[in-house]
PDB file of C-alpha atoms and ligand atoms in Angstrom:
ATOM      1  CA  MET A1295      51.803-253.279-214.459  1.00 86.00           C
ATOM      2  CA  ASN A1296      50.642-249.885-214.853  1.00 92.00           C
ATOM      3  CA  ASN A1297      50.654-247.713-218.135  1.00 91.00           C
ATOM      4  CA  GLU A1298      52.842-245.124-216.713  1.00 93.00           C
ATOM      5  CA  ILE A1299      55.195-247.156-215.322  1.00 95.00           C
ATOM      6  CA  LYS A1300      55.326-249.326-218.251  1.00 96.00           C
ATOM      7  CA  GLN A1301      55.859-246.054-220.528  1.00 97.00           C
ATOM      8  CA  GLN A1302      58.963-245.589-218.257  1.00 97.00           C
ATOM      9  CA  ILE A1303      60.397-248.974-218.217  1.00 98.00           C
ATOM     10  CA  PHE A1304      59.982-248.887-221.882  1.00 98.00           C
ATOM     11  CA  ASP A1305      61.673-245.645-222.619  1.00 98.00           C
ATOM     12  CA  GLN A1306      64.212-246.702-220.460  1.00 98.00           C
ATOM     13  CA  ALA A1307      64.736-250.257-221.549  1.00 98.00           C
ATOM     14  CA  LYS A1308      64.729-248.118-225.217  1.00 98.00           C
ATOM     15  CA  LYS A1309      68.000-246.058-224.555  1.00 98.00           C
ATOM     16  CA  TRP A1310      69.541-249.099-223.342  1.00 98.00           C
ATOM     17  CA  VAL A1311      68.950-251.055-226.456  1.00 98.00           C
ATOM     18  CA  LEU A1312      70.529-248.267-228.772  1.00 98.00           C
ATOM     19  CA  ASN A1313      73.276-247.640-226.387  1.00 98.00           C
ATOM     20  CA  ALA A1314      73.899-251.369-226.526  1.00 98.00           C
ATOM     21  CA  GLY A1315      73.918-251.254-230.037  1.00 98.00           C
ATOM     22  CA  ARG A1316      75.444-248.441-231.220  1.00 98.00           C
ATOM     23  CA  THR A1317      78.467-249.689-228.641  1.00 98.00           C
ATOM     24  CA  ILE A1318      78.723-253.300-230.653  1.00 97.00           C
ATOM     25  CA  LYS A1319      78.506-251.334-233.851  1.00 98.00           C
ATOM     26  CA  GLU A1320      81.375-249.047-233.090  1.00 97.00           C
ATOM     27  CA  LYS A1321      83.588-252.150-232.016  1.00 96.00           C
ATOM     28  CA  ILE A1322      82.273-254.384-234.899  1.00 95.00           C
ATOM     29  CA  ASP A1323      85.705-254.527-236.613  1.00 94.00           C
ATOM     30  CA  ASP A1324      87.737-255.242-233.094  1.00 92.00           C
ATOM     31  CA  PRO A1325      89.192-258.269-232.725  1.00 88.00           C
ATOM     32  CA  PHE A1326      87.243-260.690-230.114  1.00 86.00           C
ATOM     33  CA  ASP A1327      87.357-263.846-228.880  1.00 90.00           C
ATOM     34  CA  VAL A1328      85.211-266.564-229.647  1.00 92.00           C
ATOM     35  CA  THR A1329      84.459-269.577-227.770  1.00 94.00           C
ATOM     36  CA  THR A1330      81.641-272.557-228.167  1.00 93.00           C
ATOM     37  CA  LYS A1331      78.955-273.818-225.316  1.00 90.00           C
ATOM     38  CA  SER A1332      76.569-276.308-225.698  1.00 91.00           C
ATOM     39  CA  ASN A1333      78.175-277.612-229.162  1.00 93.00           C
ATOM     40  CA  PRO A1334      80.708-276.205-231.769  1.00 93.00           C
ATOM     41  CA  ASN A1335      78.323-274.319-233.616  1.00 91.00           C
ATOM     42  CA  ASP A1336      76.951-272.684-230.391  1.00 91.00           C
ATOM     43  CA  LEU A1337      79.212-269.667-230.255  1.00 88.00           C
ATOM     44  CA  VAL A1338      79.573-267.103-227.464  1.00 90.00           C
ATOM     45  CA  THR A1339      81.949-263.836-227.844  1.00 92.00           C
ATOM     46  CA  THR A1340      83.552-261.256-225.648  1.00 94.00           C
ATOM     47  CA  MET A1341      80.426-258.883-227.080  1.00 94.00           C
ATOM     48  CA  ASP A1342      77.597-261.221-226.272  1.00 95.00           C
ATOM     49  CA  ARG A1343      78.835-261.130-222.825  1.00 96.00           C
ATOM     50  CA  ASP A1344      79.755-257.409-222.355  1.00 96.00           C
ATOM     51  CA  THR A1345      76.423-256.791-223.811  1.00 97.00           C
ATOM     52  CA  GLU A1346      74.598-258.772-221.346  1.00 97.00           C
ATOM     53  CA  GLN A1347      76.811-257.731-218.141  1.00 98.00           C
ATOM     54  CA  PHE A1348      75.770-253.961-219.652  1.00 98.00           C
ATOM     55  CA  PHE A1349      72.055-254.733-219.545  1.00 98.00           C
ATOM     56  CA  ALA A1350      72.213-256.646-216.101  1.00 98.00           C
ATOM     57  CA  GLU A1351      74.351-253.537-214.283  1.00 98.00           C
ATOM     58  CA  HIS A1352      71.935-251.122-215.476  1.00 98.00           C
ATOM     59  CA  ILE A1353      68.778-253.256-214.649  1.00 98.00           C
ATOM     60  CA  ARG A1354      69.863-254.224-210.638  1.00 98.00           C
ATOM     61  CA  LYS A1355      71.093-250.395-210.560  1.00 98.00           C
ATOM     62  CA  ASN A1356      67.293-248.948-211.695  1.00 98.00           C
ATOM     63  CA  TYR A1357      65.118-251.564-210.985  1.00 98.00           C
ATOM     64  CA  PRO A1358      66.373-253.819-208.019  1.00 98.00           C
ATOM     65  CA  ASP A1359      63.069-255.358-207.429  1.00 97.00           C
ATOM     66  CA  HIS A1360      63.128-256.456-211.228  1.00 98.00           C
ATOM     67  CA  TYR A1361      64.546-260.119-212.228  1.00 98.00           C
ATOM     68  CA  ILE A1362      66.798-261.085-215.305  1.00 98.00           C
ATOM     69  CA  LEU A1363      66.515-264.370-217.555  1.00 98.00           C
ATOM     70  CA  SER A1364      69.408-263.888-220.168  1.00 97.00           C
ATOM     71  CA  GLU A1365      71.453-266.378-221.692  1.00 94.00           C
ATOM     72  CA  GLU A1366      75.171-265.671-220.916  1.00 94.00           C
ATOM     73  CA  GLY A1367      74.789-266.036-217.077  1.00 94.00           C
ATOM     74  CA  TYR A1368      74.522-262.590-215.674  1.00 97.00           C
ATOM     75  CA  GLY A1369      70.909-263.203-214.922  1.00 97.00           C
ATOM     76  CA  ASP A1370      68.768-265.101-211.923  1.00 97.00           C
ATOM     77  CA  ASP A1371      68.148-268.842-211.918  1.00 96.00           C
ATOM     78  CA  LEU A1372      64.068-268.496-212.226  1.00 97.00           C
ATOM     79  CA  SER A1373      61.496-270.984-211.451  1.00 96.00           C
ATOM     80  CA  SER A1374      58.863-268.778-211.867  1.00 97.00           C
ATOM     81  CA  MET A1375      57.165-266.248-214.158  1.00 98.00           C
ATOM     82  CA  GLU A1376      55.883-263.869-211.471  1.00 98.00           C
ATOM     83  CA  GLY A1377      57.384-260.435-210.735  1.00 98.00           C
ATOM     84  CA  THR A1378      58.813-258.096-213.431  1.00 98.00           C
ATOM     85  CA  ILE A1379      61.370-260.038-215.604  1.00 98.00           C
ATOM     86  CA  TRP A1380      63.668-259.061-218.153  1.00 98.00           C
ATOM     87  CA  ILE A1381      64.417-261.867-220.694  1.00 98.00           C
ATOM     88  CA  ILE A1382      67.829-260.880-222.726  1.00 98.00           C
ATOM     89  CA  ASP A1383      69.993-262.048-225.476  1.00 98.00           C
ATOM     90  CA  PRO A1384      72.508-259.678-225.710  1.00 98.00           C
ATOM     91  CA  ILE A1385      73.363-260.877-229.318  1.00 98.00           C
ATOM     92  CA  ASP A1386      70.718-263.287-231.153  1.00 98.00           C
ATOM     93  CA  GLY A1387      72.531-264.740-234.208  1.00 97.00           C
ATOM     94  CA  THR A1388      75.815-264.928-232.783  1.00 96.00           C
ATOM     95  CA  MET A1389      77.097-266.764-235.574  1.00 96.00           C
ATOM     96  CA  ASN A1390      75.826-264.505-238.124  1.00 97.00           C
ATOM     97  CA  PHE A1391      77.809-261.842-236.042  1.00 97.00           C
ATOM     98  CA  VAL A1392      80.982-263.905-235.969  1.00 96.00           C
ATOM     99  CA  HIS A1393      80.864-265.090-239.838  1.00 96.00           C
ATOM    100  CA  GLN A1394      79.360-261.846-241.276  1.00 97.00           C
ATOM    101  CA  ARG A1395      79.260-258.839-238.996  1.00 96.00           C
ATOM    102  CA  ARG A1396      75.561-258.443-239.789  1.00 97.00           C
ATOM    103  CA  ASN A1397      72.119-260.171-239.373  1.00 98.00           C
ATOM    104  CA  PHE A1398      72.250-260.016-235.872  1.00 98.00           C
ATOM    105  CA  ALA A1399      69.986-258.498-232.738  1.00 98.00           C
ATOM    106  CA  ILE A1400      69.419-257.656-229.322  1.00 98.00           C
ATOM    107  CA  SER A1401      66.446-259.152-227.964  1.00 98.00           C
ATOM    108  CA  VAL A1402      64.807-257.654-225.018  1.00 98.00           C
ATOM    109  CA  GLY A1403      61.028-258.942-223.870  1.00 98.00           C
ATOM    110  CA  ILE A1404      59.739-257.715-220.474  1.00 98.00           C
ATOM    111  CA  TYR A1405      56.745-259.412-218.865  1.00 98.00           C
ATOM    112  CA  HIS A1406      55.080-258.863-215.777  1.00 98.00           C
ATOM    113  CA  ASP A1407      53.559-261.826-213.783  1.00 98.00           C
ATOM    114  CA  GLY A1408      54.004-263.950-217.136  1.00 97.00           C
ATOM    115  CA  ILE A1409      52.414-261.502-219.280  1.00 98.00           C
ATOM    116  CA  GLY A1410      54.254-260.085-222.207  1.00 98.00           C
ATOM    117  CA  GLU A1411      54.357-256.147-221.732  1.00 98.00           C
ATOM    118  CA  ILE A1412      57.454-254.659-223.582  1.00 98.00           C
ATOM    119  CA  GLY A1413      59.418-255.935-226.497  1.00 98.00           C
ATOM    120  CA  PHE A1414      62.163-254.844-228.568  1.00 98.00           C
ATOM    121  CA  ILE A1415      64.199-256.138-231.415  1.00 99.00           C
ATOM    122  CA  TYR A1416      67.387-254.480-232.750  1.00 98.00           C
ATOM    123  CA  ASP A1417      68.807-255.159-236.041  1.00 98.00           C
ATOM    124  CA  VAL A1418      72.066-253.327-234.704  1.00 98.00           C
ATOM    125  CA  MET A1419      73.481-253.052-238.198  1.00 98.00           C
ATOM    126  CA  ASN A1420      70.878-251.555-240.171  1.00 98.00           C
ATOM    127  CA  GLU A1421      69.871-249.587-237.359  1.00 98.00           C
ATOM    128  CA  VAL A1422      66.418-250.819-237.183  1.00 98.00           C
ATOM    129  CA  LEU A1423      64.105-251.155-233.918  1.00 98.00           C
ATOM    130  CA  TYR A1424      61.080-253.047-233.681  1.00 98.00           C
ATOM    131  CA  SER A1425      59.241-252.722-230.476  1.00 98.00           C
ATOM    132  CA  ALA A1426      55.870-253.066-229.210  1.00 98.00           C
ATOM    133  CA  LYS A1427      54.018-252.764-225.906  1.00 98.00           C
ATOM    134  CA  ARG A1428      50.911-254.934-224.902  1.00 97.00           C
ATOM    135  CA  GLY A1429      47.680-253.623-226.783  1.00 97.00           C
ATOM    136  CA  GLU A1430      49.199-250.511-228.107  1.00 97.00           C
ATOM    137  CA  GLY A1431      50.751-252.285-231.342  1.00 98.00           C
ATOM    138  CA  SER A1432      54.088-253.111-232.956  1.00 98.00           C
ATOM    139  CA  PHE A1433      56.603-250.460-234.555  1.00 98.00           C
ATOM    140  CA  LYS A1434      59.460-250.208-236.674  1.00 98.00           C
ATOM    141  CA  ASN A1435      61.491-247.602-235.771  1.00 98.00           C
ATOM    142  CA  ASP A1436      58.835-245.283-234.358  1.00 93.00           C
ATOM    143  CA  VAL A1437      56.682-246.107-237.400  1.00 98.00           C
ATOM    144  CA  PRO A1438      53.487-248.473-236.567  1.00 98.00           C
ATOM    145  CA  LEU A1439      53.830-251.926-238.137  1.00 98.00           C
ATOM    146  CA  ALA A1440      50.433-252.755-240.295  1.00 97.00           C
ATOM    147  CA  PRO A1441      48.384-255.080-238.661  1.00 97.00           C
ATOM    148  CA  LEU A1442      48.467-258.631-240.902  1.00 96.00           C
ATOM    149  CA  LYS A1443      47.018-259.112-244.131  1.00 91.00           C
ATOM    150  CA  GLN A1444      43.203-260.739-243.653  1.00 89.00           C
ATOM    151  CA  HIS A1445      44.215-264.015-245.009  1.00 93.00           C
ATOM    152  CA  VAL A1446      47.301-265.830-246.231  1.00 95.00           C
ATOM    153  CA  ASN A1447      47.056-268.798-248.710  1.00 97.00           C
ATOM    154  CA  LEU A1448      50.013-271.382-247.656  1.00 98.00           C
ATOM    155  CA  LYS A1449      50.649-271.714-251.478  1.00 98.00           C
ATOM    156  CA  GLU A1450      51.338-268.187-251.401  1.00 97.00           C
ATOM    157  CA  ALA A1451      53.237-267.982-247.990  1.00 98.00           C
ATOM    158  CA  ILE A1452      57.139-267.479-247.334  1.00 98.00           C
ATOM    159  CA  LEU A1453      58.304-269.419-244.219  1.00 98.00           C
ATOM    160  CA  GLY A1454      61.377-269.024-242.226  1.00 98.00           C
ATOM    161  CA  LEU A1455      63.340-272.293-241.360  1.00 95.00           C
ATOM    162  CA  ASN A1456      66.086-274.114-241.203  1.00 92.00           C
ATOM    163  CA  HIS A1457      67.351-277.015-243.448  1.00 91.00           C
ATOM    164  CA  PHE A1458      67.501-279.033-239.859  1.00 87.00           C
ATOM    165  CA  TRP A1459      63.759-279.694-241.029  1.00 88.00           C
ATOM    166  CA  LEU A1460      64.491-281.533-244.020  1.00 90.00           C
ATOM    167  CA  CYS A1461      67.337-284.059-242.422  1.00 91.00           C
ATOM    168  CA  GLU A1462      66.540-287.202-241.301  1.00 90.00           C
ATOM    169  CA  ASN A1463      65.708-285.877-237.063  1.00 86.00           C
ATOM    170  CA  LYS A1464      63.956-287.872-234.319  1.00 85.00           C
ATOM    171  CA  LEU A1465      61.453-284.775-234.213  1.00 84.00           C
ATOM    172  CA  VAL A1466      59.577-284.319-237.079  1.00 91.00           C
ATOM    173  CA  ASP A1467      58.799-286.563-240.013  1.00 92.00           C
ATOM    174  CA  GLU A1468      61.402-285.268-242.536  1.00 93.00           C
ATOM    175  CA  LYS A1469      59.179-286.080-245.654  1.00 94.00           C
ATOM    176  CA  SER A1470      56.230-284.322-244.474  1.00 93.00           C
ATOM    177  CA  MET A1471      58.518-281.193-243.778  1.00 94.00           C
ATOM    178  CA  GLN A1472      59.517-281.498-247.598  1.00 95.00           C
ATOM    179  CA  LYS A1473      56.196-281.486-248.830  1.00 96.00           C
ATOM    180  CA  LEU A1474      55.805-278.337-246.546  1.00 97.00           C
ATOM    181  CA  VAL A1475      58.574-276.734-248.514  1.00 96.00           C
ATOM    182  CA  ARG A1476      57.378-277.930-251.754  1.00 97.00           C
ATOM    183  CA  THR A1477      53.757-276.579-251.066  1.00 97.00           C
ATOM    184  CA  VAL A1478      54.637-272.977-249.857  1.00 98.00           C
ATOM    185  CA  ARG A1479      55.909-270.113-252.337  1.00 98.00           C
ATOM    186  CA  GLY A1480      59.542-270.213-250.805  1.00 98.00           C
ATOM    187  CA  THR A1481      61.461-270.614-247.453  1.00 97.00           C
ATOM    188  CA  ARG A1482      64.037-268.354-245.989  1.00 97.00           C
ATOM    189  CA  THR A1483      67.076-268.643-243.389  1.00 97.00           C
ATOM    190  CA  TYR A1484      68.054-265.948-241.470  1.00 97.00           C
ATOM    191  CA  GLY A1485      69.982-267.194-238.581  1.00 97.00           C
ATOM    192  CA  SER A1486      68.587-264.947-235.912  1.00 98.00           C
ATOM    193  CA  ALA A1487      65.032-266.212-234.303  1.00 98.00           C
ATOM    194  CA  ALA A1488      64.810-262.567-233.171  1.00 98.00           C
ATOM    195  CA  LEU A1489      65.038-261.299-236.526  1.00 98.00           C
ATOM    196  CA  GLU A1490      62.500-264.514-238.056  1.00 98.00           C
ATOM    197  CA  PHE A1491      60.360-263.156-235.592  1.00 98.00           C
ATOM    198  CA  ALA A1492      60.514-259.498-236.567  1.00 98.00           C
ATOM    199  CA  TYR A1493      60.245-260.276-239.983  1.00 98.00           C
ATOM    200  CA  VAL A1494      56.601-262.266-239.346  1.00 98.00           C
ATOM    201  CA  ALA A1495      55.562-259.024-237.822  1.00 98.00           C
ATOM    202  CA  GLU A1496      56.752-257.016-240.712  1.00 98.00           C
ATOM    203  CA  GLY A1497      54.331-259.321-242.527  1.00 97.00           C
ATOM    204  CA  ILE A1498      57.308-260.169-245.016  1.00 97.00           C
ATOM    205  CA  VAL A1499      57.472-263.495-243.525  1.00 98.00           C
ATOM    206  CA  ASP A1500      54.211-265.843-243.321  1.00 98.00           C
ATOM    207  CA  GLY A1501      55.736-267.795-240.609  1.00 98.00           C
ATOM    208  CA  TYR A1502      58.643-268.886-238.619  1.00 98.00           C
ATOM    209  CA  MET A1503      59.329-272.394-237.416  1.00 97.00           C
ATOM    210  CA  THR A1504      62.171-274.002-235.320  1.00 95.00           C
ATOM    211  CA  MET A1505      62.795-277.016-233.398  1.00 92.00           C
ATOM    212  CA  SER A1506      64.299-275.727-229.676  1.00 93.00           C
ATOM    213  CA  LEU A1507      64.486-272.173-228.861  1.00 96.00           C
ATOM    214  CA  ALA A1508      65.652-270.918-225.126  1.00 97.00           C
ATOM    215  CA  PRO A1509      63.253-267.742-223.655  1.00 98.00           C
ATOM    216  CA  TRP A1510      65.558-265.200-224.550  1.00 98.00           C
ATOM    217  CA  ASP A1511      65.462-266.087-228.388  1.00 98.00           C
ATOM    218  CA  ILE A1512      61.809-265.573-228.346  1.00 98.00           C
ATOM    219  CA  ALA A1513      60.661-263.144-225.629  1.00 98.00           C
ATOM    220  CA  ALA A1514      60.864-259.884-227.574  1.00 98.00           C
ATOM    221  CA  GLY A1515      59.293-261.353-230.710  1.00 98.00           C
ATOM    222  CA  ILE A1516      56.144-263.124-229.121  1.00 98.00           C
ATOM    223  CA  ILE A1517      55.178-259.876-227.699  1.00 98.00           C
ATOM    224  CA  ILE A1518      55.868-258.030-231.179  1.00 98.00           C
ATOM    225  CA  THR A1519      54.302-260.650-233.830  1.00 98.00           C
ATOM    226  CA  LYS A1520      51.424-261.044-231.363  1.00 98.00           C
ATOM    227  CA  GLU A1521      50.492-257.042-231.664  1.00 98.00           C
ATOM    228  CA  VAL A1522      49.979-257.171-235.084  1.00 98.00           C
ATOM    229  CA  GLY A1523      47.791-260.186-235.032  1.00 98.00           C
ATOM    230  CA  ALA A1524      50.095-263.341-235.601  1.00 98.00           C
ATOM    231  CA  VAL A1525      49.929-266.236-233.155  1.00 98.00           C
ATOM    232  CA  SER A1526      52.859-268.418-231.732  1.00 98.00           C
ATOM    233  CA  THR A1527      52.767-271.788-230.121  1.00 98.00           C
ATOM    234  CA  THR A1528      54.617-274.778-229.737  1.00 97.00           C
ATOM    235  CA  ILE A1529      54.797-277.289-233.244  1.00 95.00           C
ATOM    236  CA  ASP A1530      52.117-279.222-231.774  1.00 94.00           C
ATOM    237  CA  GLY A1531      49.754-275.678-231.019  1.00 96.00           C
ATOM    238  CA  ASP A1532      50.756-276.189-227.443  1.00 97.00           C
ATOM    239  CA  GLU A1533      50.945-272.851-225.308  1.00 97.00           C
ATOM    240  CA  ILE A1534      54.743-271.889-224.916  1.00 98.00           C
ATOM    241  CA  GLN A1535      56.198-272.038-221.741  1.00 97.00           C
ATOM    242  CA  MET A1536      58.636-269.188-220.956  1.00 97.00           C
ATOM    243  CA  LEU A1537      60.781-270.982-218.395  1.00 97.00           C
ATOM    244  CA  GLU A1538      61.623-273.743-220.879  1.00 96.00           C
ATOM    245  CA  LYS A1539      63.131-274.483-224.161  1.00 96.00           C
ATOM    246  CA  ASN A1540      60.238-274.857-226.354  1.00 96.00           C
ATOM    247  CA  SER A1541      59.818-275.837-230.159  1.00 95.00           C
ATOM    248  CA  ILE A1542      58.309-272.846-231.964  1.00 97.00           C
ATOM    249  CA  LEU A1543      55.775-272.166-234.922  1.00 98.00           C
ATOM    250  CA  THR A1544      55.227-268.384-235.054  1.00 98.00           C
ATOM    251  CA  CYS A1545      52.730-267.593-237.859  1.00 98.00           C
ATOM    252  CA  HIS A1546      49.794-265.940-239.755  1.00 95.00           C
ATOM    253  CA  PRO A1547      46.641-267.362-237.969  1.00 95.00           C
ATOM    254  CA  THR A1548      45.259-268.430-241.521  1.00 96.00           C
ATOM    255  CA  ILE A1549      47.955-270.867-241.931  1.00 97.00           C
ATOM    256  CA  GLN A1550      48.651-271.935-238.631  1.00 97.00           C
ATOM    257  CA  LYS A1551      46.189-275.221-238.052  1.00 96.00           C
ATOM    258  CA  GLU A1552      47.125-276.155-241.473  1.00 96.00           C
ATOM    259  CA  ILE A1553      50.917-276.607-240.987  1.00 97.00           C
ATOM    260  CA  ILE A1554      50.164-278.026-237.391  1.00 96.00           C
ATOM    261  CA  GLN A1555      47.623-280.378-239.078  1.00 94.00           C
ATOM    262  CA  GLU A1556      48.919-281.294-242.315  1.00 93.00           C
ATOM    263  CA  TYR A1557      52.848-281.069-242.193  1.00 94.00           C
ATOM    264  CA  MET A1558      54.228-281.341-238.382  1.00 91.00           C
ATOM    265  CA  LYS A1559      53.716-285.041-238.297  1.00 88.00           C
ATOM    266  CA  ARG A1560      55.760-286.317-235.348  1.00 85.00           C
ATOM    267  CA  LYS A1561      58.083-289.511-235.467  1.00 82.00           C
TER     268      LYS A1561
HETATM  269  P1  2AM B 821      71.892-267.273-230.711  1.00 69.74           P
HETATM  270  O1  2AM B 821      72.565-266.885-232.050  1.00 69.74           O
HETATM  271  O2  2AM B 821      71.445-266.650-229.740  1.00 69.74           O
HETATM  272  O3  2AM B 821      72.524-268.427-229.717  1.00 69.74           O
HETATM  273  C1  2AM B 821      70.206-270.099-235.191  1.00 69.74           C
HETATM  274  O4  2AM B 821      69.204-270.480-236.175  1.00 69.74           O
HETATM  275  C2  2AM B 821      69.184-269.206-234.215  1.00 69.74           C
HETATM  276  O5  2AM B 821      68.719-270.514-233.073  1.00 69.74           O
HETATM  277  C3  2AM B 821      69.564-267.963-233.226  1.00 69.74           C
HETATM  278  O6  2AM B 821      68.731-267.381-232.981  1.00 69.74           O
HETATM  279  C4  2AM B 821      70.198-268.629-232.135  1.00 69.74           C
HETATM  280  O7  2AM B 821      70.395-267.783-231.150  1.00 69.74           O
HETATM  281  C5  2AM B 821      69.042-269.901-232.011  1.00 69.74           C
HETATM  282  N1  2AM B 821      70.034-270.947-231.086  1.00 69.74           N
HETATM  283  C6  2AM B 821      69.722-271.281-229.881  1.00 69.74           C
HETATM  284  N2  2AM B 821      70.434-272.393-229.299  1.00 69.74           N
HETATM  285  C7  2AM B 821      71.363-272.571-230.155  1.00 69.74           C
HETATM  286  C8  2AM B 821      72.079-273.233-230.508  1.00 69.74           C
HETATM  287  N3  2AM B 821      72.528-274.402-228.962  1.00 69.74           N
HETATM  288  N4  2AM B 821      72.845-273.394-231.482  1.00 69.74           N
HETATM  289  C9  2AM B 821      72.704-272.553-232.255  1.00 69.74           C
HETATM  290  N5  2AM B 821      71.620-271.691-232.341  1.00 69.74           N
HETATM  291  C10 2AM B 821      70.848-271.497-231.533  1.00 69.74           C
HETATM  292 CA1   CA B 822      72.874-265.060-228.199  1.00 69.74          CA
END
């Protein structure tokens, strides 16, 4: 993707993200329908669907040769990362949206032939836009984010993770996770994967780990964190496959190996 086209798509996508955010904020106190999807805690609202439809309609009209991979059904059924693909979560953190009316984000990652080129994570209620173009750094409301500091000691790190890691589960040894929680300085659970990625990019959290996320939860976050020097892999240290569900460890590079080797004990 050449720079001129990239800039044009970036400017256009930014306008749509801000517009969609403004609409959500204006309607935040309106009643909306809540239904469940894969499980009783997997929520979707009319706002999720309306926002995704807004993006899909605009993308299809303006970029008919682009593809869409998205959460609520307005996207394409894709089997390859070839071409230009908009990977969209209209509301990441729907549970927060429903219960708290805050701490949710719009997440848009734009990939070209499998390479992450443009990312937006918009914290709607705080009106904070994280953005990145590949090779040009990341920004928070147009102010450049500093590259991550040189070194992080795991003992002084704050990690984003939820409490399921510590419950008995089929994936990892919870005893090993308990040891990790006792080792680090602190843990946080924000409930929006996109915002957790944004906080890693901002350097206010040193890592974020999660057991299973869809492409739209991570697409923008991977681009925005990479630009400041964070690394994203599965919890086994493998490359993320964007068309599948993945476990995720995104963190400062100096703690990545230690977390994987010392604490991610598979069952
Ligand atoms: P969502 O709000 O867009 O569904 C919550 O810990 C994070 O995990 C959110 O980013 C949420 O995204 C994501 N997530 C992905 N799949 C989920 C599921 N099946 N149930 C709940 N949260 C899910
Ligand atoms: Ca969502």
